[in-house]
Short mmCIF file of C-alpha atoms in Angstrom, two decimals:
data_model
loop_
_atom_site.label_atom_id
_atom_site.label_comp_id
_atom_site.label_asym_id
_atom_site.label_seq_id
_atom_site.Cartn_x
_atom_site.Cartn_y
_atom_site.Cartn_z
CA UNK A 137 -0.03 0.01 0.03
CA UNK A 138 1.31 3.37 -0.72
CA UNK A 139 2.56 5.64 2.08
CA UNK A 140 0.13 8.36 3.35
CA UNK A 141 0.57 11.72 1.58
CA UNK A 142 2.72 14.38 3.26
CA UNK A 143 0.66 16.95 4.88
CA UNK A 144 2.21 20.29 5.98
CA UNK A 145 2.09 21.10 9.67
CA UNK A 146 3.68 24.54 9.93
CA UNK A 147 2.97 27.49 7.48
CA UNK A 148 5.25 30.50 8.22
CA UNK A 149 4.25 33.91 7.12
CA UNK A 150 7.02 36.45 6.34
CA UNK A 151 6.25 40.03 5.17
CA UNK A 152 6.93 40.83 1.51
CA UNK A 153 8.78 43.97 2.22
CA UNK A 154 11.38 42.08 4.32
CA UNK A 155 13.34 40.26 1.65
CA UNK A 156 16.14 39.68 3.99
CA UNK A 157 14.00 37.34 5.89
CA UNK A 158 12.79 35.13 3.05
CA UNK A 159 15.84 32.79 3.19
CA UNK A 160 15.64 32.67 7.04
CA UNK A 161 11.97 31.75 6.81
CA UNK A 162 12.88 28.73 4.24
CA UNK A 163 15.43 27.49 6.76
CA UNK A 164 13.28 27.95 9.93
CA UNK A 165 12.02 24.31 9.95
CA UNK A 166 8.52 25.48 8.60
CA UNK A 167 6.90 23.00 6.12
CA UNK A 168 5.55 25.95 4.04
CA UNK A 169 6.64 29.59 3.80
CA UNK A 170 4.14 32.20 2.85
CA UNK A 171 5.50 35.37 1.47
CA UNK A 172 2.71 37.93 2.61
CA UNK A 173 1.75 40.75 0.23
CA UNK A 174 -1.46 41.62 1.99
CA UNK A 175 -1.97 42.30 5.75
CA UNK A 176 1.61 42.39 6.87
CA UNK A 177 2.59 45.07 4.36
CA UNK A 178 1.73 48.92 4.60
CA UNK A 179 -0.06 50.18 1.39
CA UNK A 180 2.86 52.45 0.52
CA UNK A 181 5.12 49.32 0.45
CA UNK A 182 2.91 46.88 -1.52
CA UNK A 183 4.41 47.51 -4.95
CA UNK A 184 7.97 46.92 -3.40
CA UNK A 185 6.80 43.74 -1.65
CA UNK A 186 5.43 42.39 -4.95
CA UNK A 187 8.58 43.13 -6.71
CA UNK A 188 10.63 41.53 -3.86
CA UNK A 189 8.49 38.38 -3.90
CA UNK A 190 8.84 37.93 -7.84
CA UNK A 191 12.51 38.50 -7.68
CA UNK A 192 13.08 35.96 -4.92
CA UNK A 193 10.85 33.35 -6.38
CA UNK A 194 12.51 33.84 -9.88
CA UNK A 195 15.97 33.32 -8.43
CA UNK A 196 14.90 30.36 -6.40
CA UNK A 197 13.36 28.72 -9.38
CA UNK A 198 16.57 29.10 -11.27
CA UNK A 199 19.10 28.29 -8.67
CA UNK A 200 17.63 26.38 -5.84
CA UNK A 201 15.52 23.27 -4.85
CA UNK A 202 12.17 23.11 -3.66
CA UNK A 203 12.50 21.25 -0.48
CA UNK A 204 10.14 23.87 1.20
CA UNK A 205 7.12 25.10 -0.52
CA UNK A 206 6.99 28.98 -0.95
CA UNK A 207 3.43 30.44 -1.32
CA UNK A 208 2.40 34.01 -1.77
CA UNK A 209 -0.55 35.50 -0.16
CA UNK A 210 -1.72 38.16 -2.74
CA UNK A 211 -4.04 41.12 -2.06
CA UNK A 212 -7.81 41.00 -2.67
CA UNK A 213 -8.35 39.78 -6.25
CA UNK A 214 -11.38 42.16 -6.46
CA UNK A 215 -8.89 44.99 -6.62
CA UNK A 216 -6.24 46.09 -9.28
CA UNK A 217 -3.47 45.42 -6.80
CA UNK A 218 -4.36 41.91 -6.19
CA UNK A 219 -4.65 41.31 -9.99
CA UNK A 220 -1.28 42.70 -10.41
CA UNK A 221 0.03 40.51 -7.63
CA UNK A 222 -1.32 37.50 -9.31
CA UNK A 223 0.10 38.46 -12.63
CA UNK A 224 3.54 38.87 -11.10
CA UNK A 225 3.81 35.71 -8.93
CA UNK A 226 1.13 33.29 -10.20
CA UNK A 227 3.45 31.37 -12.43
CA UNK A 228 6.38 31.56 -10.11
CA UNK A 229 4.96 30.56 -6.40
CA UNK A 230 4.24 26.97 -5.49
CA UNK A 231 0.70 28.21 -4.65
CA UNK A 232 -1.06 31.42 -4.12
CA UNK A 233 -3.30 32.23 -1.15
CA UNK A 234 -6.24 34.20 -2.02
CA UNK A 235 -7.69 36.39 0.76
CA UNK A 236 -11.43 37.45 1.24
CA UNK A 237 -12.89 34.56 -1.08
CA UNK A 238 -16.62 34.87 -0.86
CA UNK A 239 -17.71 32.99 -4.01
CA UNK A 240 -16.21 30.67 -6.77
CA UNK A 241 -16.50 33.63 -9.30
CA UNK A 242 -13.14 35.16 -8.29
CA UNK A 243 -11.54 31.78 -8.57
CA UNK A 244 -12.33 31.19 -12.32
CA UNK A 245 -9.60 33.93 -13.31
CA UNK A 246 -6.79 32.11 -11.60
CA UNK A 247 -4.15 30.40 -13.72
CA UNK A 248 -0.80 29.10 -12.90
CA UNK A 249 -0.16 28.10 -9.30
CA UNK A 250 -2.83 26.24 -7.18
CA UNK A 251 -4.90 28.46 -5.10
CA UNK A 252 -5.66 28.33 -1.29
CA UNK A 253 -8.81 30.23 -0.56
CA UNK A 254 -9.06 32.18 2.64
CA UNK A 255 -12.44 32.61 4.14
CA UNK A 256 -12.71 35.74 6.00
CA UNK A 257 -16.29 36.57 6.03
CA UNK A 258 -19.77 35.29 6.76
CA UNK A 259 -20.35 34.92 2.93
CA UNK A 260 -17.16 33.12 2.62
CA UNK A 261 -18.03 30.66 5.22
CA UNK A 262 -21.46 30.09 3.87
CA UNK A 263 -20.04 29.45 0.39
CA UNK A 264 -17.38 27.07 1.66
CA UNK A 265 -18.60 23.93 0.01
CA UNK A 266 -18.80 25.46 -3.42
CA UNK A 267 -15.52 27.21 -2.98
CA UNK A 268 -13.62 23.98 -1.69
CA UNK A 269 -14.98 21.98 -4.66
CA UNK A 270 -13.58 24.55 -7.31
CA UNK A 271 -11.02 22.85 -9.56
CA UNK A 272 -8.41 25.64 -8.91
CA UNK A 273 -8.59 25.27 -5.19
CA UNK A 274 -5.85 23.11 -3.48
CA UNK A 275 -6.88 24.01 0.05
CA UNK A 276 -9.03 26.34 2.15
CA UNK A 277 -8.55 28.13 5.44
CA UNK A 278 -10.37 30.54 7.90
CA UNK A 279 -9.22 34.05 8.33
CA UNK A 280 -10.26 34.21 11.88
CA UNK A 281 -9.50 37.66 12.74
CA UNK A 282 -11.50 39.18 10.04
CA UNK A 283 -14.32 36.99 10.60
CA UNK A 284 -14.47 37.69 14.21
CA UNK A 285 -14.49 41.44 13.58
CA UNK A 286 -17.35 41.09 11.25
CA UNK A 287 -19.48 38.74 13.33
CA UNK A 288 -18.56 40.17 16.87
CA UNK A 289 -18.37 36.51 17.99
CA UNK A 290 -17.02 36.27 21.61
CA UNK A 291 -18.00 32.64 22.41
CA UNK A 292 -15.59 30.11 21.47
CA UNK A 293 -18.19 27.45 21.02
CA UNK A 294 -19.92 29.61 18.30
CA UNK A 295 -16.57 29.97 16.53
CA UNK A 296 -15.88 26.10 16.78
CA UNK A 297 -19.22 25.68 14.83
CA UNK A 298 -17.76 27.90 11.96
CA UNK A 299 -14.47 25.93 12.02
CA UNK A 300 -16.34 22.62 11.68
CA UNK A 301 -18.21 23.75 8.79
CA UNK A 302 -14.95 24.69 6.89
CA UNK A 303 -13.51 21.34 7.91
CA UNK A 304 -16.51 19.48 6.62
CA UNK A 305 -16.37 21.39 3.29
CA UNK A 306 -12.70 20.57 2.79
CA UNK A 307 -13.07 17.00 3.46
CA UNK A 308 -16.09 16.58 1.25
CA UNK A 309 -14.16 18.19 -1.59
CA UNK A 310 -11.19 15.73 -1.00
CA UNK A 311 -8.95 18.60 0.11
CA UNK A 312 -6.24 18.30 2.56
CA UNK A 313 -7.07 19.06 6.27
CA UNK A 314 -7.76 22.62 7.28
CA UNK A 315 -4.84 24.34 9.08
CA UNK A 316 -5.62 26.74 11.97
CA UNK A 317 -5.19 30.50 11.82
CA UNK A 318 -2.34 32.39 13.26
CA UNK A 319 -2.07 32.68 17.06
CA UNK A 320 -1.05 36.40 17.63
CA UNK A 321 0.78 36.23 20.94
CA UNK A 322 4.14 34.99 20.03
CA UNK A 323 5.31 34.97 23.65
CA UNK A 324 2.23 32.85 24.95
CA UNK A 325 3.68 29.40 24.06
CA UNK A 326 1.51 27.60 26.52
CA UNK A 327 -1.66 29.39 25.12
CA UNK A 328 -0.50 28.46 21.78
CA UNK A 329 0.00 24.71 22.65
CA UNK A 330 -3.51 24.53 24.28
CA UNK A 331 -5.14 26.27 21.30
CA UNK A 332 -3.57 23.92 18.72
CA UNK A 333 -4.64 20.90 20.59
CA UNK A 334 -8.17 22.20 20.86
CA UNK A 335 -8.16 22.83 17.08
CA UNK A 336 -6.77 19.19 16.51
CA UNK A 337 -9.85 17.96 18.34
CA UNK A 338 -12.15 19.70 15.82
CA UNK A 339 -10.34 18.07 12.81
CA UNK A 340 -8.07 21.08 12.06
CA UNK A 341 -4.60 20.11 11.29
CA UNK A 342 -1.36 22.21 11.25
CA UNK A 343 -1.34 25.94 11.82
CA UNK A 344 0.02 29.16 10.43
CA UNK A 345 2.70 30.99 12.27
CA UNK A 346 3.88 34.64 12.58
CA UNK A 347 7.34 33.93 14.10
CA UNK A 348 9.68 31.09 13.81
CA UNK A 349 9.66 30.53 17.70
CA UNK A 350 5.98 29.27 17.16
CA UNK A 351 7.10 26.28 14.92
CA UNK A 352 8.30 23.87 17.57
CA UNK A 353 5.13 24.42 19.64
CA UNK A 354 2.88 23.69 16.68
CA UNK A 355 4.81 20.61 15.83
CA UNK A 356 4.67 19.46 19.40
CA UNK A 357 0.70 20.08 19.49
CA UNK A 358 0.14 17.97 16.32
CA UNK A 359 2.69 15.26 17.00
CA UNK A 360 0.92 12.01 18.17
CA UNK A 361 1.47 11.10 21.71
CA UNK A 362 3.65 8.12 22.30
CA UNK A 363 0.84 5.80 23.21
CA UNK A 364 -1.22 7.07 20.15
CA UNK A 365 1.70 6.19 18.01
CA UNK A 366 2.30 2.76 19.64
CA UNK A 367 -1.41 1.81 19.05
CA UNK A 368 -1.15 2.96 15.53
CA UNK A 369 1.98 0.83 14.85
CA UNK A 370 0.32 -2.07 16.25
CA UNK A 371 -2.54 -1.72 13.84
CA UNK A 372 -0.24 -1.33 10.86
CA UNK A 373 1.82 -4.32 11.68
CA UNK A 374 -1.33 -6.38 12.00
CA UNK A 375 -2.63 -5.20 8.74
CA UNK A 376 0.74 -5.98 7.03
CA UNK A 377 0.58 -9.35 8.46
CA UNK A 378 -3.00 -9.88 7.20
CA UNK A 379 -1.75 -8.61 3.71
CA UNK A 380 1.08 -11.03 3.53
CA UNK A 381 -1.12 -14.07 4.61
CA UNK A 382 -3.99 -13.07 2.37
CA UNK A 383 -6.28 -12.78 5.38
CA UNK A 384 -9.33 -10.61 4.70
CA UNK A 385 -9.75 -9.41 8.33
CA UNK A 386 -7.18 -7.49 10.45
CA UNK A 387 -6.99 -9.04 14.06
CA UNK A 388 -4.98 -7.43 16.83
CA UNK A 389 -3.12 -9.51 19.31
CA UNK A 390 -5.74 -8.84 21.95
CA UNK A 391 -8.35 -10.29 19.80
CA UNK A 392 -9.94 -7.06 18.48
CA UNK A 393 -10.66 -6.77 14.79
CA UNK A 394 -10.18 -3.49 12.95
CA UNK A 395 -11.59 -2.23 9.55
CA UNK A 396 -9.93 -0.53 6.66
CA UNK A 397 -10.71 3.06 7.70
CA UNK A 398 -8.97 2.36 11.08
CA UNK A 399 -6.03 0.99 9.36
CA UNK A 400 -5.79 3.89 7.12
CA UNK A 401 -6.00 6.29 9.95
CA UNK A 402 -3.31 4.35 11.75
CA UNK A 403 -0.98 4.61 8.72
CA UNK A 404 -1.51 8.37 8.68
CA UNK A 405 -0.74 8.44 12.45
CA UNK A 406 2.67 6.48 12.01
CA UNK A 407 3.61 8.59 9.20
CA UNK A 408 2.91 11.80 11.11
CA UNK A 409 4.77 10.37 14.13
CA UNK A 410 7.86 9.91 11.99
CA UNK A 411 7.55 13.24 10.25
CA UNK A 412 7.55 15.05 13.65
CA UNK A 413 9.86 12.69 15.39
CA UNK A 414 12.70 15.25 15.31
CA UNK A 415 12.15 18.81 16.32
CA UNK A 416 13.96 21.37 14.11
CA UNK A 417 15.67 24.38 15.36
CA UNK A 418 13.01 27.02 16.36
CA UNK A 419 14.85 29.58 14.21
CA UNK A 420 15.25 32.23 16.90
CA UNK A 421 17.77 34.92 16.33
#
């Protein structure tokens, strides 16, 4: 059986007007680096940020490997600036992250790199199923700060309902799991860890970061516990024995039988435990 697909766990944002940080971000231990042309950049520096991103991606394509994916968050495609961003980086980035997506109409014009749709409004969440199913979309995520500002939600339970809606939309469309939005307090590592674990319980997986110091905490939160990994390894071993012997059922040593979905989940858990076994440097200055 094929190994489970690699799923990114950490997604590190870096401002597009700070080109000196691009290489540092790529070597930080993050699975994906996102050059941000939108919220992290002041309006007067957005043209400069776009030029920085395009130049870096062009040089990287010509001279470097692609061990770490580099995405670009463009500006709103409903604006001329967003369209200019897309024209500049759409053929160079590994993917573009499209903010403020509220319908499939804005996605029809995207060519080149795959698109990650950011749902940052009530309209975007309500259209999540159609957006996730669009052929240009490689993944979806919530823009929680904008959404909270629009809806004035203060109850975590209500926010969890919106998160689960997006998790369901992504799963129904066959997309990768939905990563969590950024945790804005870079010094509150305990809060970040607890928040990640709560999100994992909802079906969210992985998280965006705004500082390299958050990367090890996110990896820790989504790494299977030793006991969980051991149980999964036992199931995988039993499944492999059944395959070798031609048995149709998978029996564990204690007499329990498990079916194919449980085996598939166990394989993913084993792969994730291996992926996150060694903590990288946290990239702190």
